[in-house]
PDB file of C-alpha atoms and ligand atoms in Angstrom:
ATOM      1  CA  UNK A   1      41.159  50.895  25.294  1.00  0.00           C
ATOM      2  CA  UNK A   2      40.300  47.735  27.266  1.00  0.00           C
ATOM      3  CA  UNK A   3      37.603  45.423  25.676  1.00  0.00           C
ATOM      4  CA  UNK A   4      34.199  45.608  27.831  1.00  0.00           C
ATOM      5  CA  UNK A   5      31.842  42.815  28.292  1.00  0.00           C
ATOM      6  CA  UNK A   6      28.534  42.204  30.558  1.00  0.00           C
ATOM      7  CA  UNK A   7      27.935  39.084  32.012  1.00  0.00           C
ATOM      8  CA  UNK A   8      24.767  39.554  33.732  1.00  0.00           C
ATOM      9  CA  UNK A   9      25.399  42.305  36.238  1.00  0.00           C
ATOM     10  CA  UNK A  10      28.954  41.844  36.184  1.00  0.00           C
ATOM     11  CA  UNK A  11      31.148  44.239  34.244  1.00  0.00           C
ATOM     12  CA  UNK A  12      34.392  42.648  32.684  1.00  0.00           C
ATOM     13  CA  UNK A  13      37.121  44.589  31.045  1.00  0.00           C
ATOM     14  CA  UNK A  14      39.917  42.458  29.147  1.00  0.00           C
ATOM     15  CA  UNK A  15      43.307  44.249  29.884  1.00  0.00           C
ATOM     16  CA  UNK A  16      46.373  43.528  27.711  1.00  0.00           C
ATOM     17  CA  UNK A  17      50.138  43.765  29.392  1.00  0.00           C
ATOM     18  CA  UNK A  18      51.467  42.745  25.916  1.00  0.00           C
ATOM     19  CA  UNK A  19      52.735  39.267  24.563  1.00  0.00           C
ATOM     20  CA  UNK A  20      54.856  36.415  24.038  1.00  0.00           C
ATOM     21  CA  UNK A  21      55.697  35.402  20.503  1.00  0.00           C
ATOM     22  CA  UNK A  22      56.934  31.706  20.294  1.00  0.00           C
ATOM     23  CA  UNK A  23      57.453  28.988  17.805  1.00  0.00           C
ATOM     24  CA  UNK A  24      55.157  26.270  16.647  1.00  0.00           C
ATOM     25  CA  UNK A  25      57.060  23.896  18.841  1.00  0.00           C
ATOM     26  CA  UNK A  26      55.174  25.695  21.730  1.00  0.00           C
ATOM     27  CA  UNK A  27      53.123  22.477  21.853  1.00  0.00           C
ATOM     28  CA  UNK A  28      55.018  19.459  22.940  1.00  0.00           C
ATOM     29  CA  UNK A  29      55.886  17.042  20.630  1.00  0.00           C
ATOM     30  CA  UNK A  30      53.757  18.531  17.934  1.00  0.00           C
ATOM     31  CA  UNK A  31      55.092  18.929  14.565  1.00  0.00           C
ATOM     32  CA  UNK A  32      54.510  21.653  11.843  1.00  0.00           C
ATOM     33  CA  UNK A  33      52.626  19.079   9.780  1.00  0.00           C
ATOM     34  CA  UNK A  34      50.343  18.249  12.628  1.00  0.00           C
ATOM     35  CA  UNK A  35      49.714  22.292  12.649  1.00  0.00           C
ATOM     36  CA  UNK A  36      48.824  22.416   9.065  1.00  0.00           C
ATOM     37  CA  UNK A  37      44.838  21.947   9.639  1.00  0.00           C
ATOM     38  CA  UNK A  38      45.246  24.584  12.566  1.00  0.00           C
ATOM     39  CA  UNK A  39      47.279  27.369  10.946  1.00  0.00           C
ATOM     40  CA  UNK A  40      44.685  29.854  11.629  1.00  0.00           C
ATOM     41  CA  UNK A  41      45.785  29.909  15.207  1.00  0.00           C
ATOM     42  CA  UNK A  42      49.675  30.477  14.043  1.00  0.00           C
ATOM     43  CA  UNK A  43      51.029  33.976  12.386  1.00  0.00           C
ATOM     44  CA  UNK A  44      51.929  34.057   8.947  1.00  0.00           C
ATOM     45  CA  UNK A  45      55.471  32.956   9.735  1.00  0.00           C
ATOM     46  CA  UNK A  46      54.148  29.883  11.655  1.00  0.00           C
ATOM     47  CA  UNK A  47      54.373  31.190  15.408  1.00  0.00           C
ATOM     48  CA  UNK A  48      52.130  31.415  18.156  1.00  0.00           C
ATOM     49  CA  UNK A  49      51.361  34.786  19.680  1.00  0.00           C
ATOM     50  CA  UNK A  50      50.184  34.318  23.195  1.00  0.00           C
ATOM     51  CA  UNK A  51      48.797  37.789  24.746  1.00  0.00           C
ATOM     52  CA  UNK A  52      49.095  38.399  28.444  1.00  0.00           C
ATOM     53  CA  UNK A  53      45.475  39.104  29.280  1.00  0.00           C
ATOM     54  CA  UNK A  54      44.010  40.362  32.833  1.00  0.00           C
ATOM     55  CA  UNK A  55      40.534  41.154  33.577  1.00  0.00           C
ATOM     56  CA  UNK A  56      39.197  43.621  35.672  1.00  0.00           C
ATOM     57  CA  UNK A  57      35.509  42.634  37.093  1.00  0.00           C
ATOM     58  CA  UNK A  58      33.162  45.008  38.739  1.00  0.00           C
ATOM     59  CA  UNK A  59      30.587  43.410  40.903  1.00  0.00           C
ATOM     60  CA  UNK A  60      28.371  46.039  42.860  1.00  0.00           C
ATOM     61  CA  UNK A  61      31.086  48.138  44.461  1.00  0.00           C
ATOM     62  CA  UNK A  62      33.747  45.572  44.677  1.00  0.00           C
ATOM     63  CA  UNK A  63      36.496  45.465  41.851  1.00  0.00           C
ATOM     64  CA  UNK A  64      38.667  42.524  41.283  1.00  0.00           C
ATOM     65  CA  UNK A  65      41.610  42.081  39.165  1.00  0.00           C
ATOM     66  CA  UNK A  66      42.250  38.612  37.786  1.00  0.00           C
ATOM     67  CA  UNK A  67      45.920  38.144  36.798  1.00  0.00           C
ATOM     68  CA  UNK A  68      48.725  40.929  36.236  1.00  0.00           C
ATOM     69  CA  UNK A  69      50.735  40.266  33.375  1.00  0.00           C
ATOM     70  CA  UNK A  70      54.277  40.125  32.851  1.00  0.00           C
ATOM     71  CA  UNK A  71      55.018  43.604  34.059  1.00  0.00           C
ATOM     72  CA  UNK A  72      57.536  46.044  32.234  1.00  0.00           C
ATOM     73  CA  UNK A  73      60.036  43.566  31.076  1.00  0.00           C
ATOM     74  CA  UNK A  74      61.168  42.947  27.532  1.00  0.00           C
ATOM     75  CA  UNK A  75      63.251  40.180  26.081  1.00  0.00           C
ATOM     76  CA  UNK A  76      63.473  36.567  24.538  1.00  0.00           C
ATOM     77  CA  UNK A  77      60.375  37.112  22.504  1.00  0.00           C
ATOM     78  CA  UNK A  78      58.443  38.534  25.866  1.00  0.00           C
ATOM     79  CA  UNK A  79      56.992  42.048  25.801  1.00  0.00           C
ATOM     80  CA  UNK A  80      55.072  43.404  28.807  1.00  0.00           C
ATOM     81  CA  UNK A  81      54.080  46.534  30.459  1.00  0.00           C
ATOM     82  CA  UNK A  82      51.145  47.768  28.952  1.00  0.00           C
ATOM     83  CA  UNK A  83      48.472  46.663  31.512  1.00  0.00           C
ATOM     84  CA  UNK A  84      48.365  49.932  33.775  1.00  0.00           C
ATOM     85  CA  UNK A  85      47.662  52.163  30.691  1.00  0.00           C
ATOM     86  CA  UNK A  86      44.989  49.620  29.880  1.00  0.00           C
ATOM     87  CA  UNK A  87      43.441  49.701  33.349  1.00  0.00           C
ATOM     88  CA  UNK A  88      43.633  53.720  33.397  1.00  0.00           C
ATOM     89  CA  UNK A  89      41.265  53.487  30.152  1.00  0.00           C
ATOM     90  CA  UNK A  90      38.526  51.943  32.415  1.00  0.00           C
ATOM     91  CA  UNK A  91      38.421  54.815  34.832  1.00  0.00           C
ATOM     92  CA  UNK A  92      39.340  52.633  37.701  1.00  0.00           C
ATOM     93  CA  UNK A  93      42.565  53.425  40.014  1.00  0.00           C
ATOM     94  CA  UNK A  94      44.922  51.111  41.358  1.00  0.00           C
ATOM     95  CA  UNK A  95      43.909  52.280  44.958  1.00  0.00           C
ATOM     96  CA  UNK A  96      40.388  51.367  44.185  1.00  0.00           C
ATOM     97  CA  UNK A  97      41.219  47.592  43.441  1.00  0.00           C
ATOM     98  CA  UNK A  98      39.734  45.297  46.347  1.00  0.00           C
ATOM     99  CA  UNK A  99      41.249  42.026  45.226  1.00  0.00           C
ATOM    100  CA  UNK A 100      44.083  40.725  43.176  1.00  0.00           C
ATOM    101  CA  UNK A 101      43.361  37.198  42.196  1.00  0.00           C
ATOM    102  CA  UNK A 102      46.247  35.285  40.533  1.00  0.00           C
ATOM    103  CA  UNK A 103      45.568  32.056  38.864  1.00  0.00           C
ATOM    104  CA  UNK A 104      49.094  30.744  39.306  1.00  0.00           C
ATOM    105  CA  UNK A 105      52.512  32.246  40.024  1.00  0.00           C
ATOM    106  CA  UNK A 106      54.317  32.226  36.766  1.00  0.00           C
ATOM    107  CA  UNK A 107      56.256  35.239  35.928  1.00  0.00           C
ATOM    108  CA  UNK A 108      53.671  36.375  33.320  1.00  0.00           C
ATOM    109  CA  UNK A 109      50.615  36.458  35.478  1.00  0.00           C
ATOM    110  CA  UNK A 110      52.192  38.230  38.757  1.00  0.00           C
ATOM    111  CA  UNK A 111      54.427  40.739  36.744  1.00  0.00           C
ATOM    112  CA  UNK A 112      52.266  43.950  38.023  1.00  0.00           C
ATOM    113  CA  UNK A 113      51.946  42.581  41.625  1.00  0.00           C
ATOM    114  CA  UNK A 114      54.276  45.106  42.928  1.00  0.00           C
ATOM    115  CA  UNK A 115      56.133  47.980  41.030  1.00  0.00           C
ATOM    116  CA  UNK A 116      59.669  49.348  41.566  1.00  0.00           C
ATOM    117  CA  UNK A 117      59.641  52.425  43.489  1.00  0.00           C
ATOM    118  CA  UNK A 118      63.645  53.573  43.709  1.00  0.00           C
ATOM    119  CA  UNK A 119      65.177  50.482  45.703  1.00  0.00           C
ATOM    120  CA  UNK A 120      62.037  48.901  46.878  1.00  0.00           C
ATOM    121  CA  UNK A 121      59.174  47.102  45.439  1.00  0.00           C
ATOM    122  CA  UNK A 122      55.952  48.117  46.419  1.00  0.00           C
ATOM    123  CA  UNK A 123      52.229  46.569  46.132  1.00  0.00           C
ATOM    124  CA  UNK A 124      50.987  47.794  42.750  1.00  0.00           C
ATOM    125  CA  UNK A 125      47.453  47.743  44.506  1.00  0.00           C
ATOM    126  CA  UNK A 126      47.787  49.252  47.971  1.00  0.00           C
ATOM    127  CA  UNK A 127      44.296  48.477  49.358  1.00  0.00           C
ATOM    128  CA  UNK A 128      43.917  44.947  47.596  1.00  0.00           C
ATOM    129  CA  UNK A 129      43.824  41.517  49.137  1.00  0.00           C
ATOM    130  CA  UNK A 130      46.386  39.362  47.004  1.00  0.00           C
ATOM    131  CA  UNK A 131      44.716  35.910  46.481  1.00  0.00           C
ATOM    132  CA  UNK A 132      45.643  32.552  45.052  1.00  0.00           C
ATOM    133  CA  UNK A 133      45.467  28.967  46.024  1.00  0.00           C
ATOM    134  CA  UNK A 134      47.267  27.664  49.214  1.00  0.00           C
ATOM    135  CA  UNK A 135      48.692  24.844  47.157  1.00  0.00           C
ATOM    136  CA  UNK A 136      50.237  27.473  44.817  1.00  0.00           C
ATOM    137  CA  UNK A 137      51.802  29.410  47.611  1.00  0.00           C
ATOM    138  CA  UNK A 138      53.133  26.393  49.154  1.00  0.00           C
ATOM    139  CA  UNK A 139      54.963  24.964  45.995  1.00  0.00           C
ATOM    140  CA  UNK A 140      56.276  28.455  45.098  1.00  0.00           C
ATOM    141  CA  UNK A 141      57.625  28.738  48.478  1.00  0.00           C
ATOM    142  CA  UNK A 142      59.521  25.648  48.382  1.00  0.00           C
ATOM    143  CA  UNK A 143      62.754  24.247  46.417  1.00  0.00           C
ATOM    144  CA  UNK A 144      61.831  24.783  42.569  1.00  0.00           C
ATOM    145  CA  UNK A 145      62.599  22.757  39.658  1.00  0.00           C
ATOM    146  CA  UNK A 146      65.562  24.611  37.807  1.00  0.00           C
ATOM    147  CA  UNK A 147      63.282  25.470  34.857  1.00  0.00           C
ATOM    148  CA  UNK A 148      60.763  27.254  36.899  1.00  0.00           C
ATOM    149  CA  UNK A 149      61.616  31.308  37.292  1.00  0.00           C
ATOM    150  CA  UNK A 150      60.134  32.448  40.440  1.00  0.00           C
ATOM    151  CA  UNK A 151      59.429  36.442  41.054  1.00  0.00           C
ATOM    152  CA  UNK A 152      60.259  35.989  44.620  1.00  0.00           C
ATOM    153  CA  UNK A 153      60.781  39.546  44.539  1.00  0.00           C
ATOM    154  CA  UNK A 154      57.274  40.301  44.006  1.00  0.00           C
ATOM    155  CA  UNK A 155      56.133  37.346  46.273  1.00  0.00           C
ATOM    156  CA  UNK A 156      57.898  39.033  49.113  1.00  0.00           C
ATOM    157  CA  UNK A 157      56.358  42.357  48.637  1.00  0.00           C
ATOM    158  CA  UNK A 158      52.878  41.280  48.468  1.00  0.00           C
ATOM    159  CA  UNK A 159      53.142  38.806  51.478  1.00  0.00           C
ATOM    160  CA  UNK A 160      51.626  40.797  53.916  1.00  0.00           C
ATOM    161  CA  UNK A 161      48.780  41.236  51.706  1.00  0.00           C
ATOM    162  CA  UNK A 162      48.270  37.501  51.097  1.00  0.00           C
ATOM    163  CA  UNK A 163      45.236  35.434  51.817  1.00  0.00           C
ATOM    164  CA  UNK A 164      44.532  31.989  50.392  1.00  0.00           C
ATOM    165  CA  UNK A 165      41.729  31.342  47.935  1.00  0.00           C
ATOM    166  CA  UNK A 166      41.133  27.847  47.104  1.00  0.00           C
ATOM    167  CA  UNK A 167      38.258  26.248  44.927  1.00  0.00           C
ATOM    168  CA  UNK A 168      34.995  27.427  45.824  1.00  0.00           C
ATOM    169  CA  UNK A 169      35.942  30.670  47.476  1.00  0.00           C
ATOM    170  CA  UNK A 170      33.613  33.774  46.498  1.00  0.00           C
ATOM    171  CA  UNK A 171      36.149  36.766  45.727  1.00  0.00           C
ATOM    172  CA  UNK A 172      33.242  38.847  45.320  1.00  0.00           C
ATOM    173  CA  UNK A 173      29.421  38.312  44.579  1.00  0.00           C
ATOM    174  CA  UNK A 174      29.248  36.278  41.279  1.00  0.00           C
ATOM    175  CA  UNK A 175      33.196  35.903  41.092  1.00  0.00           C
ATOM    176  CA  UNK A 176      33.923  32.522  42.413  1.00  0.00           C
ATOM    177  CA  UNK A 177      37.601  30.535  42.380  1.00  0.00           C
ATOM    178  CA  UNK A 178      37.451  27.012  40.373  1.00  0.00           C
ATOM    179  CA  UNK A 179      40.332  24.726  41.094  1.00  0.00           C
ATOM    180  CA  UNK A 180      41.932  23.795  37.601  1.00  0.00           C
ATOM    181  CA  UNK A 181      45.293  21.872  38.478  1.00  0.00           C
ATOM    182  CA  UNK A 182      48.005  20.596  36.158  1.00  0.00           C
ATOM    183  CA  UNK A 183      49.775  23.910  34.512  1.00  0.00           C
ATOM    184  CA  UNK A 184      51.104  24.471  38.062  1.00  0.00           C
ATOM    185  CA  UNK A 185      50.053  22.288  41.254  1.00  0.00           C
ATOM    186  CA  UNK A 186      47.823  24.808  42.644  1.00  0.00           C
ATOM    187  CA  UNK A 187      46.313  26.506  39.398  1.00  0.00           C
ATOM    188  CA  UNK A 188      43.092  27.767  39.532  1.00  0.00           C
ATOM    189  CA  UNK A 189      40.499  29.612  37.336  1.00  0.00           C
ATOM    190  CA  UNK A 190      37.474  31.793  37.967  1.00  0.00           C
ATOM    191  CA  UNK A 191      33.743  31.612  37.062  1.00  0.00           C
ATOM    192  CA  UNK A 192      31.566  34.662  36.662  1.00  0.00           C
ATOM    193  CA  UNK A 193      27.898  34.134  37.347  1.00  0.00           C
ATOM    194  CA  UNK A 194      25.270  36.666  37.072  1.00  0.00           C
ATOM    195  CA  UNK A 195      21.566  35.932  36.369  1.00  0.00           C
ATOM    196  CA  UNK A 196      21.287  33.139  33.943  1.00  0.00           C
ATOM    197  CA  UNK A 197      24.844  34.059  32.323  1.00  0.00           C
ATOM    198  CA  UNK A 198      28.188  32.183  33.175  1.00  0.00           C
ATOM    199  CA  UNK A 199      31.598  32.970  31.973  1.00  0.00           C
ATOM    200  CA  UNK A 200      34.896  31.022  32.579  1.00  0.00           C
ATOM    201  CA  UNK A 201      38.352  32.756  33.040  1.00  0.00           C
ATOM    202  CA  UNK A 202      40.731  29.690  32.646  1.00  0.00           C
ATOM    203  CA  UNK A 203      44.301  31.151  33.127  1.00  0.00           C
ATOM    204  CA  UNK A 204      46.584  28.842  31.750  1.00  0.00           C
ATOM    205  CA  UNK A 205      44.338  25.721  32.018  1.00  0.00           C
ATOM    206  CA  UNK A 206      44.117  25.804  28.240  1.00  0.00           C
ATOM    207  CA  UNK A 207      47.148  27.775  26.629  1.00  0.00           C
ATOM    208  CA  UNK A 208      45.639  27.996  23.104  1.00  0.00           C
ATOM    209  CA  UNK A 209      42.375  27.106  21.516  1.00  0.00           C
ATOM    210  CA  UNK A 210      43.762  24.652  19.245  1.00  0.00           C
ATOM    211  CA  UNK A 211      43.995  22.550  22.245  1.00  0.00           C
ATOM    212  CA  UNK A 212      40.166  22.314  22.209  1.00  0.00           C
ATOM    213  CA  UNK A 213      40.331  20.530  18.898  1.00  0.00           C
ATOM    214  CA  UNK A 214      43.540  18.540  19.764  1.00  0.00           C
ATOM    215  CA  UNK A 215      42.819  18.051  23.316  1.00  0.00           C
ATOM    216  CA  UNK A 216      45.900  15.874  23.447  1.00  0.00           C
ATOM    217  CA  UNK A 217      48.247  18.759  22.777  1.00  0.00           C
ATOM    218  CA  UNK A 218      50.189  20.135  25.891  1.00  0.00           C
ATOM    219  CA  UNK A 219      51.942  23.412  25.928  1.00  0.00           C
ATOM    220  CA  UNK A 220      55.491  23.476  26.955  1.00  0.00           C
ATOM    221  CA  UNK A 221      54.585  25.192  30.242  1.00  0.00           C
ATOM    222  CA  UNK A 222      52.307  22.390  31.721  1.00  0.00           C
ATOM    223  CA  UNK A 223      54.241  21.101  34.734  1.00  0.00           C
ATOM    224  CA  UNK A 224      51.807  18.129  34.774  1.00  0.00           C
ATOM    225  CA  UNK A 225      50.686  17.545  31.473  1.00  0.00           C
ATOM    226  CA  UNK A 226      48.403  14.541  32.104  1.00  0.00           C
ATOM    227  CA  UNK A 227      46.620  16.326  35.059  1.00  0.00           C
ATOM    228  CA  UNK A 228      46.235  19.349  32.960  1.00  0.00           C
ATOM    229  CA  UNK A 229      44.690  17.648  30.070  1.00  0.00           C
ATOM    230  CA  UNK A 230      42.389  16.102  32.575  1.00  0.00           C
ATOM    231  CA  UNK A 231      41.313  19.441  33.902  1.00  0.00           C
ATOM    232  CA  UNK A 232      41.070  20.462  30.330  1.00  0.00           C
ATOM    233  CA  UNK A 233      38.324  18.029  29.473  1.00  0.00           C
ATOM    234  CA  UNK A 234      36.470  18.461  32.598  1.00  0.00           C
ATOM    235  CA  UNK A 235      36.053  22.369  32.293  1.00  0.00           C
ATOM    236  CA  UNK A 236      35.755  22.140  28.237  1.00  0.00           C
ATOM    237  CA  UNK A 237      32.921  19.472  28.945  1.00  0.00           C
ATOM    238  CA  UNK A 238      31.235  22.099  31.679  1.00  0.00           C
ATOM    239  CA  UNK A 239      31.471  25.220  29.487  1.00  0.00           C
ATOM    240  CA  UNK A 240      29.939  23.200  26.313  1.00  0.00           C
ATOM    241  CA  UNK A 241      27.197  21.569  28.275  1.00  0.00           C
ATOM    242  CA  UNK A 242      26.300  24.739  29.913  1.00  0.00           C
ATOM    243  CA  UNK A 243      26.493  26.961  27.182  1.00  0.00           C
ATOM    244  CA  UNK A 244      28.816  29.403  29.032  1.00  0.00           C
ATOM    245  CA  UNK A 245      31.276  31.772  27.563  1.00  0.00           C
ATOM    246  CA  UNK A 246      35.031  31.118  28.115  1.00  0.00           C
ATOM    247  CA  UNK A 247      38.215  32.731  27.623  1.00  0.00           C
ATOM    248  CA  UNK A 248      41.902  32.266  28.922  1.00  0.00           C
ATOM    249  CA  UNK A 249      45.072  34.357  29.644  1.00  0.00           C
ATOM    250  CA  UNK A 250      46.576  33.698  26.162  1.00  0.00           C
ATOM    251  CA  UNK A 251      43.711  33.291  23.921  1.00  0.00           C
ATOM    252  CA  UNK A 252      43.736  35.494  21.222  1.00  0.00           C
ATOM    253  CA  UNK A 253      41.715  38.588  20.495  1.00  0.00           C
ATOM    254  CA  UNK A 254      40.809  39.881  24.089  1.00  0.00           C
ATOM    255  CA  UNK A 255      37.585  38.365  23.870  1.00  0.00           C
ATOM    256  CA  UNK A 256      35.184  35.471  25.235  1.00  0.00           C
ATOM    257  CA  UNK A 257      34.036  32.556  23.175  1.00  0.00           C
ATOM    258  CA  UNK A 258      31.921  29.661  23.347  1.00  0.00           C
ATOM    259  CA  UNK A 259      32.944  25.832  23.481  1.00  0.00           C
ATOM    260  CA  UNK A 260      31.022  24.228  20.298  1.00  0.00           C
ATOM    261  CA  UNK A 261      31.350  21.027  18.416  1.00  0.00           C
ATOM    262  CA  UNK A 262      31.758  20.111  14.558  1.00  0.00           C
ATOM    263  CA  UNK A 263      32.604  16.885  13.119  1.00  0.00           C
ATOM    264  CA  UNK A 264      33.071  15.224  16.595  1.00  0.00           C
ATOM    265  CA  UNK A 265      35.521  17.732  17.847  1.00  0.00           C
ATOM    266  CA  UNK A 266      35.126  20.690  20.261  1.00  0.00           C
ATOM    267  CA  UNK A 267      36.410  24.161  19.068  1.00  0.00           C
ATOM    268  CA  UNK A 268      36.246  27.812  20.654  1.00  0.00           C
ATOM    269  CA  UNK A 269      34.207  30.319  18.491  1.00  0.00           C
ATOM    270  CA  UNK A 270      35.009  33.903  19.687  1.00  0.00           C
ATOM    271  CA  UNK A 271      31.982  35.755  20.205  1.00  0.00           C
ATOM    272  CA  UNK A 272      31.063  39.258  18.178  1.00  0.00           C
TER     273      UNK A 272
HETATM  274 ZN1   ZN B 301      50.838  31.993  31.255  1.00  0.00          ZN
END
C-alpha cells in the first residue's frame, strides 16, 4: 500500500519499486570506523539498503509521476518490479498519468518508462509526456563513460513522448522542477508547493540522510562529487531555513522528513 501525504492541496503517494542492498563502502573513501556514529542508517550487517522510491502527485485533475524505479530486474543486489502494483493501490491507472518526470536517467529511475510487450518495448504510461532536463537528454544521447549503464532501449521507446523540462518548469500547478546538478550533469529535483507548505523531492541529489550529518561524504554514483556537494549544501540550506519537508529517492521509510540542526550539524528527521 502506497504511503499517502498531503502537501496543502496536493496529494502525494510514495511508491516503491524495490531496493538495492550495497555495502558500507558505498560512500567514497569512508571507512566502517567513520560509519560507527551513524550505524542507524546501516543494516545489522553493516550494509546500506537503498529503496527505489517514486512519487505520484495529484494536483487538481493532473497526475504526475516522479521517477519510475528499476523495473522488473533482479540481480547483483538490485531488486525491482513492485512499482506498478503499488500504483494500482492508489486507484490511478497508467493511462491516467499526464506527466512522467525523471530526475535523471540512471537505470534505477527510468525502469518503468517502457514495458516489454512481446518483442517490443512500449511506453508504460501511454498518455503521458515524458520529461527531464535538456542537459540530461544531451548527456545520455552522447558517448558515455564505460561505467555508466544507459537504458537506450527505454530512451528509444519514450523518445516520441519526450519534452524537455529544465529548472523552473512547472509540471502541473504546484509541481516545479529545480535544477540539482552533480549526481549527473542534468540531474533535477522537484518542489511541491501548496498554501504555506513546501516539500522537496531530491532525486539522488542526496543519496542517504547520513550526508546531511557528514556533508563531505559522496556516494559512488555521483559523477561530479564536488558539484553534487555544492548542490546538496544549497538545497539543504533552503529546506532547513524554509522549514520545508524533504525526501529523496533512496531515503529509508518512504516518508518525508525535516532538516533540523543539533550539535552544529544538520540531520534528517522523518515525520510521523
Ligand atoms: Zn538512484
